[in-house]
Amino acid sequence: MTTYQSRTKKQLKITGGQLIKDGILQPSPQLGETLSYLEKAVVDAKVANTQPALISATKSFINEDD
């Protein structure tokens, strides 16, 4: 079952702390921007609210800036 429901960052199935711990992001404004992007993507049903999908979307999002 794919879950898309999320209204706030607190409802995302991943946190900024997890992204930092996994070495995906560092504490920075980019972390907040990424979480906002993920929140909107889940609300808009573009990304499933699962850790694997959110990690993949995070990596794609941060690589767009390169």
mmCIF file with all atom_site columns, N, CA, C and O in Angstrom, residues 4-57:
data_model
loop_
_atom_site.group_PDB
_atom_site.id
_atom_site.type_symbol
_atom_site.label_atom_id
_atom_site.label_alt_id
_atom_site.label_comp_id
_atom_site.label_asym_id
_atom_site.label_entity_id
_atom_site.label_seq_id
_atom_site.pdbx_PDB_ins_code
_atom_site.Cartn_x
_atom_site.Cartn_y
_atom_site.Cartn_z
_atom_site.occupancy
_atom_site.B_iso_or_equiv
_atom_site.pdbx_formal_charge
_atom_site.auth_seq_id
_atom_site.auth_comp_id
_atom_site.auth_asym_id
_atom_site.auth_atom_id
_atom_site.pdbx_PDB_model_num
ATOM 1   N N  . TYR A 1 4  ? 0.478  8.421  0.729  1.00 0.00 ? 4  TYR A N  1
ATOM 2   C CA . TYR A 1 4  ? 0.808  9.767  0.293  1.00 0.00 ? 4  TYR A CA 1
ATOM 3   C C  . TYR A 1 4  ? 0.398  10.819 1.309  1.00 0.00 ? 4  TYR A C  1
ATOM 4   O O  . TYR A 1 4  ? 0.775  11.957 1.190  1.00 0.00 ? 4  TYR A O  1
ATOM 5   N N  . GLN A 1 5  ? -0.391 10.446 2.302  1.00 0.00 ? 5  GLN A N  1
ATOM 6   C CA . GLN A 1 5  ? -0.941 11.406 3.251  1.00 0.00 ? 5  GLN A CA 1
ATOM 7   C C  . GLN A 1 5  ? 0.144  12.023 4.128  1.00 0.00 ? 5  GLN A C  1
ATOM 8   O O  . GLN A 1 5  ? 0.882  11.326 4.794  1.00 0.00 ? 5  GLN A O  1
ATOM 9   N N  . SER A 1 6  ? 0.242  13.312 4.138  1.00 0.00 ? 6  SER A N  1
ATOM 10  C CA . SER A 1 6  ? 1.118  14.066 5.035  1.00 0.00 ? 6  SER A CA 1
ATOM 11  C C  . SER A 1 6  ? 0.685  15.516 4.953  1.00 0.00 ? 6  SER A C  1
ATOM 12  O O  . SER A 1 6  ? 0.451  16.041 3.887  1.00 0.00 ? 6  SER A O  1
ATOM 13  N N  . ARG A 1 7  ? 0.575  16.145 6.086  1.00 0.00 ? 7  ARG A N  1
ATOM 14  C CA . ARG A 1 7  ? 0.182  17.543 6.115  1.00 0.00 ? 7  ARG A CA 1
ATOM 15  C C  . ARG A 1 7  ? 1.309  18.421 6.656  1.00 0.00 ? 7  ARG A C  1
ATOM 16  O O  . ARG A 1 7  ? 1.342  19.607 6.399  1.00 0.00 ? 7  ARG A O  1
ATOM 17  N N  . THR A 1 8  ? 2.225  17.843 7.416  1.00 0.00 ? 8  THR A N  1
ATOM 18  C CA . THR A 1 8  ? 3.336  18.603 7.981  1.00 0.00 ? 8  THR A CA 1
ATOM 19  C C  . THR A 1 8  ? 4.608  17.771 7.927  1.00 0.00 ? 8  THR A C  1
ATOM 20  O O  . THR A 1 8  ? 4.555  16.557 7.737  1.00 0.00 ? 8  THR A O  1
ATOM 21  N N  . LYS A 1 9  ? 5.748  18.442 8.139  1.00 0.00 ? 9  LYS A N  1
ATOM 22  C CA . LYS A 1 9  ? 7.029  17.738 8.169  1.00 0.00 ? 9  LYS A CA 1
ATOM 23  C C  . LYS A 1 9  ? 7.050  16.672 9.253  1.00 0.00 ? 9  LYS A C  1
ATOM 24  O O  . LYS A 1 9  ? 7.702  15.652 9.122  1.00 0.00 ? 9  LYS A O  1
ATOM 25  N N  . LYS A 1 10 ? 6.325  16.923 10.346 1.00 0.00 ? 10 LYS A N  1
ATOM 26  C CA . LYS A 1 10 ? 6.293  15.956 11.444 1.00 0.00 ? 10 LYS A CA 1
ATOM 27  C C  . LYS A 1 10 ? 5.631  14.650 11.026 1.00 0.00 ? 10 LYS A C  1
ATOM 28  O O  . LYS A 1 10 ? 5.867  13.620 11.633 1.00 0.00 ? 10 LYS A O  1
ATOM 29  N N  . GLN A 1 11 ? 4.819  14.680 9.987  1.00 0.00 ? 11 GLN A N  1
ATOM 30  C CA . GLN A 1 11 ? 4.148  13.474 9.522  1.00 0.00 ? 11 GLN A CA 1
ATOM 31  C C  . GLN A 1 11 ? 4.956  12.728 8.459  1.00 0.00 ? 11 GLN A C  1
ATOM 32  O O  . GLN A 1 11 ? 4.591  11.614 8.090  1.00 0.00 ? 11 GLN A O  1
ATOM 33  N N  . LEU A 1 12 ? 6.050  13.321 7.980  1.00 0.00 ? 12 LEU A N  1
ATOM 34  C CA . LEU A 1 12 ? 6.897  12.623 7.022  1.00 0.00 ? 12 LEU A CA 1
ATOM 35  C C  . LEU A 1 12 ? 7.512  11.405 7.695  1.00 0.00 ? 12 LEU A C  1
ATOM 36  O O  . LEU A 1 12 ? 7.830  11.429 8.882  1.00 0.00 ? 12 LEU A O  1
ATOM 37  N N  . LYS A 1 13 ? 7.712  10.365 6.932  1.00 0.00 ? 13 LYS A N  1
ATOM 38  C CA . LYS A 1 13 ? 8.294  9.134  7.462  1.00 0.00 ? 13 LYS A CA 1
ATOM 39  C C  . LYS A 1 13 ? 9.819  9.196  7.521  1.00 0.00 ? 13 LYS A C  1
ATOM 40  O O  . LYS A 1 13 ? 10.486 8.173  7.645  1.00 0.00 ? 13 LYS A O  1
ATOM 41  N N  . ILE A 1 14 ? 10.359 10.417 7.444  1.00 0.00 ? 14 ILE A N  1
ATOM 42  C CA . ILE A 1 14 ? 11.798 10.638 7.584  1.00 0.00 ? 14 ILE A CA 1
ATOM 43  C C  . ILE A 1 14 ? 11.984 11.995 8.244  1.00 0.00 ? 14 ILE A C  1
ATOM 44  O O  . ILE A 1 14 ? 11.128 12.868 8.117  1.00 0.00 ? 14 ILE A O  1
ATOM 45  N N  . THR A 1 15 ? 13.073 12.151 8.961  1.00 0.00 ? 15 THR A N  1
ATOM 46  C CA . THR A 1 15 ? 13.349 13.419 9.628  1.00 0.00 ? 15 THR A CA 1
ATOM 47  C C  . THR A 1 15 ? 14.673 13.987 9.140  1.00 0.00 ? 15 THR A C  1
ATOM 48  O O  . THR A 1 15 ? 15.491 13.274 8.546  1.00 0.00 ? 15 THR A O  1
ATOM 49  N N  . GLY A 1 16 ? 14.870 15.256 9.439  1.00 0.00 ? 16 GLY A N  1
ATOM 50  C CA . GLY A 1 16 ? 16.151 15.872 9.123  1.00 0.00 ? 16 GLY A CA 1
ATOM 51  C C  . GLY A 1 16 ? 17.285 15.160 9.834  1.00 0.00 ? 16 GLY A C  1
ATOM 52  O O  . GLY A 1 16 ? 18.368 14.964 9.280  1.00 0.00 ? 16 GLY A O  1
ATOM 53  N N  . GLY A 1 17 ? 17.031 14.756 11.070 1.00 0.00 ? 17 GLY A N  1
ATOM 54  C CA . GLY A 1 17 ? 18.038 14.023 11.841 1.00 0.00 ? 17 GLY A CA 1
ATOM 55  C C  . GLY A 1 17 ? 18.449 12.728 11.168 1.00 0.00 ? 17 GLY A C  1
ATOM 56  O O  . GLY A 1 17 ? 19.620 12.361 11.165 1.00 0.00 ? 17 GLY A O  1
ATOM 57  N N  . GLN A 1 18 ? 17.491 12.029 10.582 1.00 0.00 ? 18 GLN A N  1
ATOM 58  C CA . GLN A 1 18 ? 17.808 10.794 9.876  1.00 0.00 ? 18 GLN A CA 1
ATOM 59  C C  . GLN A 1 18 ? 18.638 11.070 8.625  1.00 0.00 ? 18 GLN A C  1
ATOM 60  O O  . GLN A 1 18 ? 19.565 10.316 8.312  1.00 0.00 ? 18 GLN A O  1
ATOM 61  N N  . LEU A 1 19 ? 18.307 12.138 7.911  1.00 0.00 ? 19 LEU A N  1
ATOM 62  C CA . LEU A 1 19 ? 19.069 12.482 6.706  1.00 0.00 ? 19 LEU A CA 1
ATOM 63  C C  . LEU A 1 19 ? 20.505 12.858 7.063  1.00 0.00 ? 19 LEU A C  1
ATOM 64  O O  . LEU A 1 19 ? 21.442 12.527 6.334  1.00 0.00 ? 19 LEU A O  1
ATOM 65  N N  . ILE A 1 20 ? 20.686 13.525 8.194  1.00 0.00 ? 20 ILE A N  1
ATOM 66  C CA . ILE A 1 20 ? 22.029 13.885 8.661  1.00 0.00 ? 20 ILE A CA 1
ATOM 67  C C  . ILE A 1 20 ? 22.774 12.623 9.098  1.00 0.00 ? 20 ILE A C  1
ATOM 68  O O  . ILE A 1 20 ? 23.924 12.399 8.701  1.00 0.00 ? 20 ILE A O  1
ATOM 69  N N  . LYS A 1 21 ? 22.118 11.794 9.901  1.00 0.00 ? 21 LYS A N  1
ATOM 70  C CA . LYS A 1 21 ? 22.740 10.564 10.411 1.00 0.00 ? 21 LYS A CA 1
ATOM 71  C C  . LYS A 1 21 ? 23.178 9.649  9.271  1.00 0.00 ? 21 LYS A C  1
ATOM 72  O O  . LYS A 1 21 ? 24.237 9.029  9.335  1.00 0.00 ? 21 LYS A O  1
ATOM 73  N N  . ASP A 1 22 ? 22.365 9.580  8.213  1.00 0.00 ? 22 ASP A N  1
ATOM 74  C CA . ASP A 1 22 ? 22.685 8.731  7.062  1.00 0.00 ? 22 ASP A CA 1
ATOM 75  C C  . ASP A 1 22 ? 23.722 9.355  6.135  1.00 0.00 ? 22 ASP A C  1
ATOM 76  O O  . ASP A 1 22 ? 24.103 8.751  5.135  1.00 0.00 ? 22 ASP A O  1
ATOM 77  N N  . GLY A 1 23 ? 24.173 10.583 6.448  1.00 0.00 ? 23 GLY A N  1
ATOM 78  C CA . GLY A 1 23 ? 25.201 11.240 5.647  1.00 0.00 ? 23 GLY A CA 1
ATOM 79  C C  . GLY A 1 23 ? 24.696 11.802 4.336  1.00 0.00 ? 23 GLY A C  1
ATOM 80  O O  . GLY A 1 23 ? 25.488 12.107 3.438  1.00 0.00 ? 23 GLY A O  1
ATOM 81  N N  . ILE A 1 24 ? 23.382 11.955 4.217  1.00 0.00 ? 24 ILE A N  1
ATOM 82  C CA . ILE A 1 24 ? 22.802 12.468 2.974  1.00 0.00 ? 24 ILE A CA 1
ATOM 83  C C  . ILE A 1 24 ? 22.893 13.991 2.938  1.00 0.00 ? 24 ILE A C  1
ATOM 84  O O  . ILE A 1 24 ? 23.165 14.579 1.895  1.00 0.00 ? 24 ILE A O  1
ATOM 85  N N  . LEU A 1 25 ? 22.644 14.632 4.076  1.00 0.00 ? 25 LEU A N  1
ATOM 86  C CA . LEU A 1 25 ? 22.707 16.088 4.184  1.00 0.00 ? 25 LEU A CA 1
ATOM 87  C C  . LEU A 1 25 ? 23.414 16.486 5.477  1.00 0.00 ? 25 LEU A C  1
ATOM 88  O O  . LEU A 1 25 ? 23.494 15.684 6.415  1.00 0.00 ? 25 LEU A O  1
ATOM 89  N N  . GLN A 1 26 ? 23.865 17.716 5.508  1.00 0.00 ? 26 GLN A N  1
ATOM 90  C CA . GLN A 1 26 ? 24.448 18.310 6.706  1.00 0.00 ? 26 GLN A CA 1
ATOM 91  C C  . GLN A 1 26 ? 23.474 19.354 7.239  1.00 0.00 ? 26 GLN A C  1
ATOM 92  O O  . GLN A 1 26 ? 22.635 19.854 6.494  1.00 0.00 ? 26 GLN A O  1
ATOM 93  N N  . PRO A 1 27 ? 23.604 19.707 8.517  1.00 0.00 ? 27 PRO A N  1
ATOM 94  C CA . PRO A 1 27 ? 22.765 20.804 9.020  1.00 0.00 ? 27 PRO A CA 1
ATOM 95  C C  . PRO A 1 27 ? 23.038 22.066 8.201  1.00 0.00 ? 27 PRO A C  1
ATOM 96  O O  . PRO A 1 27 ? 24.186 22.504 8.101  1.00 0.00 ? 27 PRO A O  1
ATOM 97  N N  . SER A 1 28 ? 22.013 22.587 7.585  1.00 0.00 ? 28 SER A N  1
ATOM 98  C CA . SER A 1 28 ? 22.165 23.760 6.712  1.00 0.00 ? 28 SER A CA 1
ATOM 99  C C  . SER A 1 28 ? 20.783 24.210 6.265  1.00 0.00 ? 28 SER A C  1
ATOM 100 O O  . SER A 1 28 ? 19.802 23.491 6.455  1.00 0.00 ? 28 SER A O  1
ATOM 101 N N  . PRO A 1 29 ? 20.714 25.380 5.633  1.00 0.00 ? 29 PRO A N  1
ATOM 102 C CA . PRO A 1 29 ? 19.427 25.795 5.063  1.00 0.00 ? 29 PRO A CA 1
ATOM 103 C C  . PRO A 1 29 ? 18.900 24.789 4.040  1.00 0.00 ? 29 PRO A C  1
ATOM 104 O O  . PRO A 1 29 ? 17.695 24.617 3.893  1.00 0.00 ? 29 PRO A O  1
ATOM 105 N N  . GLN A 1 30 ? 19.809 24.091 3.352  1.00 0.00 ? 30 GLN A N  1
ATOM 106 C CA . GLN A 1 30 ? 19.393 23.100 2.357  1.00 0.00 ? 30 GLN A CA 1
ATOM 107 C C  . GLN A 1 30 ? 18.570 21.977 3.001  1.00 0.00 ? 30 GLN A C  1
ATOM 108 O O  . GLN A 1 30 ? 17.658 21.442 2.370  1.00 0.00 ? 30 GLN A O  1
ATOM 109 N N  . LEU A 1 31 ? 18.868 21.653 4.244  1.00 0.00 ? 31 LEU A N  1
ATOM 110 C CA . LEU A 1 31 ? 18.108 20.614 4.936  1.00 0.00 ? 31 LEU A CA 1
ATOM 111 C C  . LEU A 1 31 ? 16.643 21.033 5.075  1.00 0.00 ? 31 LEU A C  1
ATOM 112 O O  . LEU A 1 31 ? 15.733 20.262 4.756  1.00 0.00 ? 31 LEU A O  1
ATOM 113 N N  . GLY A 1 32 ? 16.403 22.251 5.516  1.00 0.00 ? 32 GLY A N  1
ATOM 114 C CA . GLY A 1 32 ? 15.037 22.756 5.642  1.00 0.00 ? 32 GLY A CA 1
ATOM 115 C C  . GLY A 1 32 ? 14.335 22.845 4.306  1.00 0.00 ? 32 GLY A C  1
ATOM 116 O O  . GLY A 1 32 ? 13.150 22.510 4.183  1.00 0.00 ? 32 GLY A O  1
ATOM 117 N N  . GLU A 1 33 ? 15.064 23.294 3.285  1.00 0.00 ? 33 GLU A N  1
ATOM 118 C CA . GLU A 1 33 ? 14.493 23.375 1.942  1.00 0.00 ? 33 GLU A CA 1
ATOM 119 C C  . GLU A 1 33 ? 14.104 21.994 1.437  1.00 0.00 ? 33 GLU A C  1
ATOM 120 O O  . GLU A 1 33 ? 13.054 21.817 0.806  1.00 0.00 ? 33 GLU A O  1
ATOM 121 N N  . THR A 1 34 ? 14.945 21.020 1.731  1.00 0.00 ? 34 THR A N  1
ATOM 122 C CA . THR A 1 34 ? 14.682 19.654 1.289  1.00 0.00 ? 34 THR A CA 1
ATOM 123 C C  . THR A 1 34 ? 13.448 19.090 1.983  1.00 0.00 ? 34 THR A C  1
ATOM 124 O O  . THR A 1 34 ? 12.594 18.468 1.342  1.00 0.00 ? 34 THR A O  1
ATOM 125 N N  . LEU A 1 35 ? 13.342 19.306 3.285  1.00 0.00 ? 35 LEU A N  1
ATOM 126 C CA . LEU A 1 35 ? 12.171 18.814 4.009  1.00 0.00 ? 35 LEU A CA 1
ATOM 127 C C  . LEU A 1 35 ? 10.891 19.482 3.509  1.00 0.00 ? 35 LEU A C  1
ATOM 128 O O  . LEU A 1 35 ? 9.851  18.830 3.386  1.00 0.00 ? 35 LEU A O  1
ATOM 129 N N  . SER A 1 36 ? 10.964 20.762 3.202  1.00 0.00 ? 36 SER A N  1
ATOM 130 C CA . SER A 1 36 ? 9.792  21.459 2.638  1.00 0.00 ? 36 SER A CA 1
ATOM 131 C C  . SER A 1 36 ? 9.423  20.873 1.278  1.00 0.00 ? 36 SER A C  1
ATOM 132 O O  . SER A 1 36 ? 8.244  20.674 0.973  1.00 0.00 ? 36 SER A O  1
ATOM 133 N N  . TYR A 1 37 ? 10.445 20.609 0.461  1.00 0.00 ? 37 TYR A N  1
ATOM 134 C CA . TYR A 1 37 ? 10.213 19.984 -0.846 1.00 0.00 ? 37 TYR A CA 1
ATOM 135 C C  . TYR A 1 37 ? 9.536  18.617 -0.670 1.00 0.00 ? 37 TYR A C  1
ATOM 136 O O  . TYR A 1 37 ? 8.565  18.300 -1.363 1.00 0.00 ? 37 TYR A O  1
ATOM 137 N N  . LEU A 1 38 ? 10.058 17.804 0.257  1.00 0.00 ? 38 LEU A N  1
ATOM 138 C CA . LEU A 1 38 ? 9.500  16.472 0.486  1.00 0.00 ? 38 LEU A CA 1
ATOM 139 C C  . LEU A 1 38 ? 8.050  16.560 0.961  1.00 0.00 ? 38 LEU A C  1
ATOM 140 O O  . LEU A 1 38 ? 7.190  15.803 0.499  1.00 0.00 ? 38 LEU A O  1
ATOM 141 N N  . GLU A 1 39 ? 7.796  17.483 1.867  1.00 0.00 ? 39 GLU A N  1
ATOM 142 C CA . GLU A 1 39 ? 6.433  17.662 2.376  1.00 0.00 ? 39 GLU A CA 1
ATOM 143 C C  . GLU A 1 39 ? 5.467  17.988 1.228  1.00 0.00 ? 39 GLU A C  1
ATOM 144 O O  . GLU A 1 39 ? 4.407  17.369 1.098  1.00 0.00 ? 39 GLU A O  1
ATOM 145 N N  . LYS A 1 40 ? 5.842  18.926 0.383  1.00 0.00 ? 40 LYS A N  1
ATOM 146 C CA . LYS A 1 40 ? 4.987  19.309 -0.748 1.00 0.00 ? 40 LYS A CA 1
ATOM 147 C C  . LYS A 1 40 ? 4.835  18.153 -1.730 1.00 0.00 ? 40 LYS A C  1
ATOM 148 O O  . LYS A 1 40 ? 3.733  17.900 -2.227 1.00 0.00 ? 40 LYS A O  1
ATOM 149 N N  . ALA A 1 41 ? 5.912  17.435 -1.984 1.00 0.00 ? 41 ALA A N  1
ATOM 150 C CA . ALA A 1 41 ? 5.856  16.311 -2.920 1.00 0.00 ? 41 ALA A CA 1
ATOM 151 C C  . ALA A 1 41 ? 4.919  15.218 -2.415 1.00 0.00 ? 41 ALA A C  1
ATOM 152 O O  . ALA A 1 41 ? 4.184  14.609 -3.200 1.00 0.00 ? 41 ALA A O  1
ATOM 153 N N  . VAL A 1 42 ? 4.917  14.972 -1.109 1.00 0.00 ? 42 VAL A N  1
ATOM 154 C CA . VAL A 1 42 ? 4.021  13.960 -0.542 1.00 0.00 ? 42 VAL A CA 1
ATOM 155 C C  . VAL A 1 42 ? 2.575  14.448 -0.596 1.00 0.00 ? 42 VAL A C  1
ATOM 156 O O  . VAL A 1 42 ? 1.682  13.708 -1.012 1.00 0.00 ? 42 VAL A O  1
ATOM 157 N N  . VAL A 1 43 ? 2.348  15.691 -0.199 1.00 0.00 ? 43 VAL A N  1
ATOM 158 C CA . VAL A 1 43 ? 0.985  16.241 -0.229 1.00 0.00 ? 43 VAL A CA 1
ATOM 159 C C  . VAL A 1 43 ? 0.432  16.228 -1.656 1.00 0.00 ? 43 VAL A C  1
ATOM 160 O O  . VAL A 1 43 ? -0.743 15.917 -1.875 1.00 0.00 ? 43 VAL A O  1
ATOM 161 N N  . ASP A 1 44 ? 1.292  16.525 -2.636 1.00 0.00 ? 44 ASP A N  1
ATOM 162 C CA . ASP A 1 44 ? 0.869  16.544 -4.035 1.00 0.00 ? 44 ASP A CA 1
ATOM 163 C C  . ASP A 1 44 ? 0.849  15.143 -4.668 1.00 0.00 ? 44 ASP A C  1
ATOM 164 O O  . ASP A 1 44 ? 0.623  15.013 -5.873 1.00 0.00 ? 44 ASP A O  1
ATOM 165 N N  . ALA A 1 45 ? 1.103  14.117 -3.856 1.00 0.00 ? 45 ALA A N  1
ATOM 166 C CA . ALA A 1 45 ? 1.105  12.715 -4.301 1.00 0.00 ? 45 ALA A CA 1
ATOM 167 C C  . ALA A 1 45 ? 2.140  12.445 -5.394 1.00 0.00 ? 45 ALA A C  1
ATOM 168 O O  . ALA A 1 45 ? 1.935  11.604 -6.261 1.00 0.00 ? 45 ALA A O  1
ATOM 169 N N  . LYS A 1 46 ? 3.263  13.153 -5.336 1.00 0.00 ? 46 LYS A N  1
ATOM 170 C CA . LYS A 1 46 ? 4.348  12.919 -6.290 1.00 0.00 ? 46 LYS A CA 1
ATOM 171 C C  . LYS A 1 46 ? 5.375  11.937 -5.726 1.00 0.00 ? 46 LYS A C  1
ATOM 172 O O  . LYS A 1 46 ? 6.112  11.313 -6.485 1.00 0.00 ? 46 LYS A O  1
ATOM 173 N N  . VAL A 1 47 ? 5.420  11.831 -4.393 1.00 0.00 ? 47 VAL A N  1
ATOM 174 C CA . VAL A 1 47 ? 6.350  10.934 -3.712 1.00 0.00 ? 47 VAL A CA 1
ATOM 175 C C  . VAL A 1 47 ? 5.580  10.225 -2.606 1.00 0.00 ? 47 VAL A C  1
ATOM 176 O O  . VAL A 1 47 ? 4.827  10.859 -1.869 1.00 0.00 ? 47 VAL A O  1
ATOM 177 N N  . ALA A 1 48 ? 5.787  8.918  -2.494 1.00 0.00 ? 48 ALA A N  1
ATOM 178 C CA . ALA A 1 48 ? 5.141  8.159  -1.422 1.00 0.00 ? 48 ALA A CA 1
ATOM 179 C C  . ALA A 1 48 ? 5.783  8.515  -0.086 1.00 0.00 ? 48 ALA A C  1
ATOM 180 O O  . ALA A 1 48 ? 6.989  8.775  -0.015 1.00 0.00 ? 48 ALA A O  1
ATOM 181 N N  . ASN A 1 49 ? 4.998  8.516  0.964  1.00 0.00 ? 49 ASN A N  1
ATOM 182 C CA . ASN A 1 49 ? 5.494  8.843  2.294  1.00 0.00 ? 49 ASN A CA 1
ATOM 183 C C  . ASN A 1 49 ? 6.072  7.589  2.947  1.00 0.00 ? 49 ASN A C  1
ATOM 184 O O  . ASN A 1 49 ? 5.569  7.085  3.946  1.00 0.00 ? 49 ASN A O  1
ATOM 185 N N  . THR A 1 50 ? 7.148  7.082  2.337  1.00 0.00 ? 50 THR A N  1
ATOM 186 C CA . THR A 1 50 ? 7.894  5.946  2.872  1.00 0.00 ? 50 THR A CA 1
ATOM 187 C C  . THR A 1 50 ? 9.357  6.340  2.916  1.00 0.00 ? 50 THR A C  1
ATOM 188 O O  . THR A 1 50 ? 9.809  7.161  2.102  1.00 0.00 ? 50 THR A O  1
ATOM 189 N N  . GLN A 1 51 ? 10.115 5.761  3.838  1.00 0.00 ? 51 GLN A N  1
ATOM 190 C CA . GLN A 1 51 ? 11.527 6.133  3.932  1.00 0.00 ? 51 GLN A CA 1
ATOM 191 C C  . GLN A 1 51 ? 12.290 5.908  2.630  1.00 0.00 ? 51 GLN A C  1
ATOM 192 O O  . GLN A 1 51 ? 13.016 6.802  2.195  1.00 0.00 ? 51 GLN A O  1
ATOM 193 N N  . PRO A 1 52 ? 12.162 4.738  1.975  1.00 0.00 ? 52 PRO A N  1
ATOM 194 C CA . PRO A 1 52 ? 12.917 4.551  0.724  1.00 0.00 ? 52 PRO A CA 1
ATOM 195 C C  . PRO A 1 52 ? 12.571 5.593  -0.349 1.00 0.00 ? 52 PRO A C  1
ATOM 196 O O  . PRO A 1 52 ? 13.459 6.120  -1.016 1.00 0.00 ? 52 PRO A O  1
ATOM 197 N N  . ALA A 1 53 ? 11.288 5.891  -0.500 1.00 0.00 ? 53 ALA A N  1
ATOM 198 C CA . ALA A 1 53 ? 10.875 6.868  -1.512 1.00 0.00 ? 53 ALA A CA 1
ATOM 199 C C  . ALA A 1 53 ? 11.368 8.264  -1.157 1.00 0.00 ? 53 ALA A C  1
ATOM 200 O O  . ALA A 1 53 ? 11.817 9.020  -2.032 1.00 0.00 ? 53 ALA A O  1
ATOM 201 N N  . LEU A 1 54 ? 11.313 8.619  0.120  1.00 0.00 ? 54 LEU A N  1
ATOM 202 C CA . LEU A 1 54 ? 11.755 9.947  0.551  1.00 0.00 ? 54 LEU A CA 1
ATOM 203 C C  . LEU A 1 54 ? 13.269 10.099 0.428  1.00 0.00 ? 54 LEU A C  1
ATOM 204 O O  . LEU A 1 54 ? 13.757 11.162 0.048  1.00 0.00 ? 54 LEU A O  1
ATOM 205 N N  . ILE A 1 55 ? 14.011 9.043  0.722  1.00 0.00 ? 55 ILE A N  1
ATOM 206 C CA . ILE A 1 55 ? 15.468 9.093  0.554  1.00 0.00 ? 55 ILE A CA 1
ATOM 207 C C  . ILE A 1 55 ? 15.816 9.262  -0.924 1.00 0.00 ? 55 ILE A C  1
ATOM 208 O O  . ILE A 1 55 ? 16.665 10.082 -1.290 1.00 0.00 ? 55 ILE A O  1
ATOM 209 N N  . SER A 1 56 ? 15.151 8.511  -1.782 1.00 0.00 ? 56 SER A N  1
ATOM 210 C CA . SER A 1 56 ? 15.391 8.635  -3.222 1.00 0.00 ? 56 SER A CA 1
ATOM 211 C C  . SER A 1 56 ? 15.056 10.036 -3.715 1.00 0.00 ? 56 SER A C  1
ATOM 212 O O  . SER A 1 56 ? 15.829 10.639 -4.475 1.00 0.00 ? 56 SER A O  1
ATOM 213 N N  . ALA A 1 57 ? 13.924 10.574 -3.269 1.00 0.00 ? 57 ALA A N  1
ATOM 214 C CA . ALA A 1 57 ? 13.521 11.920 -3.672 1.00 0.00 ? 57 ALA A CA 1
ATOM 215 C C  . ALA A 1 57 ? 14.502 12.966 -3.142 1.00 0.00 ? 57 ALA A C  1
ATOM 216 O O  . ALA A 1 57 ? 14.799 13.946 -3.829 1.00 0.00 ? 57 ALA A O  1
#
